[in-house]
C-alpha positions as protocol buffer text, in pm:
chain_id: "A"
residue {
  index: 1
  type: MET
  ca { x: -8536 y: 15633 z: 5008 }
}
residue {
  index: 2
  type: LYS
  ca { x: -8908 y: 15473 z: 5127 }
}
residue {
  index: 3
  type: SER
  ca { x: -9202 y: 15743 z: 5034 }
}
residue {
  index: 4
  type: ARG
  ca { x: -9388 y: 15833 z: 5344 }
}
residue {
  index: 5
  type: LYS
  ca { x: -9683 y: 15607 z: 5245 }
}
residue {
  index: 6
  type: GLN
  ca { x: -9456 y: 15371 z: 5237 }
}
residue {
  index: 7
  type: TRP
  ca { x: -9303 y: 15425 z: 5535 }
}
residue {
  index: 8
  type: LEU
  ca { x: -9656 y: 15470 z: 5712 }
}
residue {
  index: 9
  type: LYS
  ca { x: -9804 y: 15094 z: 5614 }
}
residue {
  index: 10
  type: GLU
  ca { x: -9468 y: 14944 z: 5717 }
}
residue {
  index: 11
  type: VAL
  ca { x: -9582 y: 15122 z: 6060 }
}
residue {
  index: 12
  type: ALA
  ca { x: -9961 y: 14966 z: 6029 }
}
residue {
  index: 13
  type: SER
  ca { x: -9829 y: 14698 z: 5933 }
}
residue {
  index: 14
  type: LEU
  ca { x: -9617 y: 14605 z: 6280 }
}
residue {
  index: 15
  type: CYS
  ca { x: -9865 y: 14729 z: 6530 }
}
residue {
  index: 16
  type: ALA
  ca { x: -10183 y: 14786 z: 6564 }
}
residue {
  index: 17
  type: GLU
  ca { x: -10220 y: 15201 z: 6664 }
}
residue {
  index: 18
  type: VAL
  ca { x: -9883 y: 15453 z: 6578 }
}
residue {
  index: 19
  type: GLY
  ca { x: -9841 y: 15699 z: 6834 }
}
residue {
  index: 20
  type: PRO
  ca { x: -9609 y: 15970 z: 6879 }
}
residue {
  index: 21
  type: GLU
  ca { x: -9407 y: 15737 z: 7046 }
}
residue {
  index: 22
  type: ASP
  ca { x: -9366 y: 15533 z: 6700 }
}
residue {
  index: 23
  type: GLY
  ca { x: -8998 y: 15601 z: 6558 }
}
residue {
  index: 24
  type: ILE
  ca { x: -8816 y: 15729 z: 6822 }
}
residue {
  index: 25
  type: ASP
  ca { x: -8483 y: 15553 z: 6933 }
}
residue {
  index: 26
  type: PRO
  ca { x: -8608 y: 15411 z: 7313 }
}
residue {
  index: 27
  type: ARG
  ca { x: -8274 y: 15427 z: 7456 }
}
residue {
  index: 28
  type: THR
  ca { x: -8318 y: 15825 z: 7486 }
}
residue {
  index: 29
  type: VAL
  ca { x: -8688 y: 15793 z: 7566 }
}
residue {
  index: 30
  type: VAL
  ca { x: -8646 y: 15854 z: 7987 }
}
residue {
  index: 31
  type: HIS
  ca { x: -8932 y: 15719 z: 8136 }
}
residue {
  index: 32
  type: LYS
  ca { x: -9093 y: 15863 z: 8399 }
}
residue {
  index: 33
  type: GLN
  ca { x: -9052 y: 15519 z: 8608 }
}
residue {
  index: 34
  type: ALA
  ca { x: -8719 y: 15577 z: 8586 }
}
residue {
  index: 35
  type: ILE
  ca { x: -8748 y: 15906 z: 8739 }
}
residue {
  index: 36
  type: CYS
  ca { x: -8995 y: 15827 z: 9046 }
}
residue {
  index: 37
  type: GLN
  ca { x: -8750 y: 15576 z: 9053 }
}
residue {
  index: 38
  type: LYS
  ca { x: -8495 y: 15861 z: 9107 }
}
residue {
  index: 39
  type: ASN
  ca { x: -8701 y: 16028 z: 9391 }
}
residue {
  index: 40
  type: ARG
  ca { x: -8794 y: 15764 z: 9575 }
}
residue {
  index: 41
  type: LYS
  ca { x: -8424 y: 15695 z: 9602 }
}
residue {
  index: 42
  type: THR
  ca { x: -8313 y: 15975 z: 9747 }
}
residue {
  index: 43
  type: TYR
  ca { x: -8556 y: 16042 z: 10002 }
}
residue {
  index: 44
  type: GLN
  ca { x: -8548 y: 15707 z: 10091 }
}
residue {
  index: 45
  type: VAL
  ca { x: -8122 y: 15800 z: 10222 }
}
residue {
  index: 46
  type: CYS
  ca { x: -8303 y: 16098 z: 10410 }
}
residue {
  index: 47
  type: LYS
  ca { x: -8503 y: 15880 z: 10599 }
}
residue {
  index: 48
  type: GLN
  ca { x: -8258 y: 15679 z: 10703 }
}
residue {
  index: 49
  type: ALA
  ca { x: -8029 y: 15948 z: 10751 }
}
residue {
  index: 50
  type: GLU
  ca { x: -8309 y: 16139 z: 11022 }
}
residue {
  index: 51
  type: LYS
  ca { x: -8329 y: 15826 z: 11220 }
}
residue {
  index: 52
  type: THR
  ca { x: -7983 y: 15740 z: 11245 }
}
residue {
  index: 53
  type: LEU
  ca { x: -7893 y: 16070 z: 11334 }
}
residue {
  index: 54
  type: ASN
  ca { x: -8193 y: 16136 z: 11642 }
}
residue {
  index: 55
  type: LEU
  ca { x: -8068 y: 15789 z: 11733 }
}
residue {
  index: 56
  type: VAL
  ca { x: -7692 y: 15931 z: 11747 }
}
residue {
  index: 57
  type: MET
  ca { x: -7821 y: 16283 z: 11870 }
}
residue {
  index: 58
  type: ALA
  ca { x: -7980 y: 16154 z: 12104 }
}
residue {
  index: 59
  type: GLY
  ca { x: -7785 y: 15888 z: 12308 }
}
residue {
  index: 60
  type: GLU
  ca { x: -7427 y: 15813 z: 12167 }
}
residue {
  index: 61
  type: SER
  ca { x: -7371 y: 16245 z: 12105 }
}
residue {
  index: 62
  type: VAL
  ca { x: -7080 y: 16335 z: 12304 }
}
residue {
  index: 63
  type: GLU
  ca { x: -7171 y: 16710 z: 12319 }
}
residue {
  index: 64
  type: PRO
  ca { x: -7384 y: 16818 z: 12575 }
}
residue {
  index: 65
  type: LEU
  ca { x: -7595 y: 17079 z: 12349 }
}
residue {
  index: 66
  type: LEU
  ca { x: -7670 y: 16772 z: 12075 }
}
residue {
  index: 67
  type: ARG
  ca { x: -7895 y: 16567 z: 12342 }
}
residue {
  index: 68
  type: GLU
  ca { x: -8154 y: 16881 z: 12325 }
}
residue {
  index: 69
  type: LEU
  ca { x: -8227 y: 16894 z: 11955 }
}
residue {
  index: 70
  type: ILE
  ca { x: -8440 y: 16674 z: 11740 }
}
residue {
  index: 71
  type: VAL
  ca { x: -8363 y: 16632 z: 11363 }
}
residue {
  index: 72
  type: SER
  ca { x: -8707 y: 16818 z: 11201 }
}
residue {
  index: 73
  type: ALA
  ca { x: -8621 y: 16686 z: 10867 }
}
residue {
  index: 74
  type: VAL
  ca { x: -8334 y: 16532 z: 10616 }
}
residue {
  index: 75
  type: GLU
  ca { x: -8345 y: 16708 z: 10240 }
}
residue {
  index: 76
  type: PRO
  ca { x: -8156 y: 16684 z: 9953 }
}
residue {
  index: 77
  type: ALA
  ca { x: -8028 y: 16941 z: 9894 }
}
residue {
  index: 78
  type: PRO
  ca { x: -7954 y: 16946 z: 9608 }
}
residue {
  index: 79
  type: ASP
  ca { x: -7887 y: 16595 z: 9536 }
}
residue {
  index: 80
  type: SER
  ca { x: -7817 y: 16324 z: 9767 }
}
residue {
  index: 81
  type: SER
  ca { x: -7476 y: 16389 z: 9776 }
}
residue {
  index: 82
  type: HIS
  ca { x: -7494 y: 16654 z: 9984 }
}
residue {
  index: 83
  type: LEU
  ca { x: -7776 y: 16683 z: 10290 }
}
residue {
  index: 84
  type: LEU
  ca { x: -8014 y: 16943 z: 10444 }
}
residue {
  index: 85
  type: VAL
  ca { x: -8021 y: 16792 z: 10848 }
}
residue {
  index: 86
  type: ILE
  ca { x: -8316 y: 17009 z: 11017 }
}
residue {
  index: 87
  type: VAL
  ca { x: -8216 y: 17051 z: 11350 }
}
residue {
  index: 88
  type: GLU
  ca { x: -8457 y: 17222 z: 11648 }
}
residue {
  index: 89
  type: PRO
  ca { x: -8520 y: 17206 z: 12024 }
}
residue {
  index: 90
  type: THR
  ca { x: -8716 y: 16843 z: 12152 }
}
residue {
  index: 91
  type: SER
  ca { x: -8841 y: 17075 z: 12391 }
}
residue {
  index: 92
  type: THR
  ca { x: -9020 y: 17455 z: 12464 }
}
residue {
  index: 93
  type: THR
  ca { x: -8859 y: 17498 z: 12746 }
}
residue {
  index: 94
  type: VAL
  ca { x: -8549 y: 17471 z: 12682 }
}
residue {
  index: 95
  type: SER
  ca { x: -8387 y: 17753 z: 12562 }
}
residue {
  index: 96
  type: LEU
  ca { x: -8100 y: 17741 z: 12275 }
}
residue {
  index: 97
  type: ASP
  ca { x: -7815 y: 18028 z: 12095 }
}
residue {
  index: 98
  type: GLU
  ca { x: -7863 y: 17919 z: 11710 }
}
residue {
  index: 99
  type: ASN
  ca { x: -7478 y: 18016 z: 11670 }
}
residue {
  index: 100
  type: GLU
  ca { x: -7409 y: 17746 z: 11966 }
}
residue {
  index: 101
  type: VAL
  ca { x: -7630 y: 17527 z: 11833 }
}
residue {
  index: 102
  type: LEU
  ca { x: -7410 y: 17529 z: 11482 }
}
residue {
  index: 103
  type: GLU
  ca { x: -7067 y: 17558 z: 11604 }
}
residue {
  index: 104
  type: ALA
  ca { x: -7142 y: 17191 z: 11820 }
}
residue {
  index: 105
  type: LEU
  ca { x: -7347 y: 16989 z: 11506 }
}
residue {
  index: 106
  type: GLN
  ca { x: -7005 y: 17155 z: 11302 }
}
residue {
  index: 107
  type: ARG
  ca { x: -6791 y: 16998 z: 11529 }
}
residue {
  index: 108
  type: ALA
  ca { x: -7027 y: 16633 z: 11518 }
}
residue {
  index: 109
  type: GLY
  ca { x: -7017 y: 16703 z: 11163 }
}
residue {
  index: 110
  type: GLY
  ca { x: -6779 y: 16414 z: 11060 }
}
residue {
  index: 111
  type: ARG
  ca { x: -6894 y: 16158 z: 11326 }
}
residue {
  index: 112
  type: LEU
  ca { x: -7229 y: 16206 z: 11227 }
}
residue {
  index: 113
  type: ARG
  ca { x: -7166 y: 16172 z: 10844 }
}
residue {
  index: 114
  type: SER
  ca { x: -6967 y: 15891 z: 10983 }
}
residue {
  index: 115
  type: ALA
  ca { x: -7276 y: 15726 z: 11157 }
}
residue {
  index: 116
  type: ILE
  ca { x: -7490 y: 15844 z: 10819 }
}
residue {
  index: 117
  type: ALA
  ca { x: -7177 y: 15612 z: 10618 }
}
residue {
  index: 118
  type: THR
  ca { x: -7255 y: 15275 z: 10792 }
}
residue {
  index: 119
  type: ALA
  ca { x: -7670 y: 15295 z: 10815 }
}
residue {
  index: 120
  type: ILE
  ca { x: -7716 y: 15340 z: 10444 }
}
residue {
  index: 121
  type: THR
  ca { x: -7546 y: 15111 z: 10219 }
}
residue {
  index: 122
  type: ARG
  ca { x: -7376 y: 15394 z: 9955 }
}
residue {
  index: 123
  type: LYS
  ca { x: -7052 y: 15456 z: 9729 }
}
residue {
  index: 124
  type: ARG
  ca { x: -7016 y: 15823 z: 9965 }
}
residue {
  index: 125
  type: ALA
  ca { x: -7162 y: 15879 z: 10258 }
}
residue {
  index: 126
  type: PRO
  ca { x: -7342 y: 16265 z: 10229 }
}
residue {
  index: 127
  type: GLN
  ca { x: -7198 y: 16556 z: 10306 }
}
residue {
  index: 128
  type: LEU
  ca { x: -7372 y: 16706 z: 10580 }
}
residue {
  index: 129
  type: SER
  ca { x: -7508 y: 17116 z: 10671 }
}
residue {
  index: 130
  type: PHE
  ca { x: -7720 y: 17237 z: 10923 }
}
residue {
  index: 131
  type: ARG
  ca { x: -8029 y: 17416 z: 10999 }
}
residue {
  index: 132
  type: PHE
  ca { x: -8110 y: 17537 z: 11311 }
}
residue {
  index: 133
  type: ILE
  ca { x: -8550 y: 17591 z: 11363 }
}
residue {
  index: 134
  type: ALA
  ca { x: -8618 y: 17764 z: 11702 }
}
residue {
  index: 135
  type: SER
  ca { x: -8939 y: 17713 z: 11805 }
}
residue {
  index: 136
  type: MET
  ca { x: -9194 y: 17930 z: 11834 }
}
residue {
  index: 137
  type: GLY
  ca { x: -9259 y: 17931 z: 12284 }
}
residue {
  index: 138
  type: VAL
  ca { x: -8812 y: 17991 z: 12259 }
}
residue {
  index: 139
  type: PRO
  ca { x: -8730 y: 18348 z: 12199 }
}
residue {
  index: 140
  type: ARG
  ca { x: -8361 y: 18387 z: 12029 }
}
């Protein structure tokens, strides 16, 4: 077994400066770039889902109630396999019941999920959950 002094001399001869990461297996180090890449892909899927849902709900929707809604945000909940879709009315003059809106969204959930599946390139389409936010000027 080599002594610490011999090991330090050997390491110093192999590199210009000895850093805190020297001697650590690089396969076990989590790189910051890999974490950012993962988050970037998750938010890319969320943005694609938001765009697709807005298009489907505005035009192709069978439910007339869904035409009165706009997707304000899509967030990963807790990851990209499950998405939280936040919807709100398109106009402040429209008064919508939260329970009716959520029921209509649940009924159309399969079609909306199918539309997302065709828009994104993933092995599995993400599950959807919905949250309705009433506009400030509209009483509930």
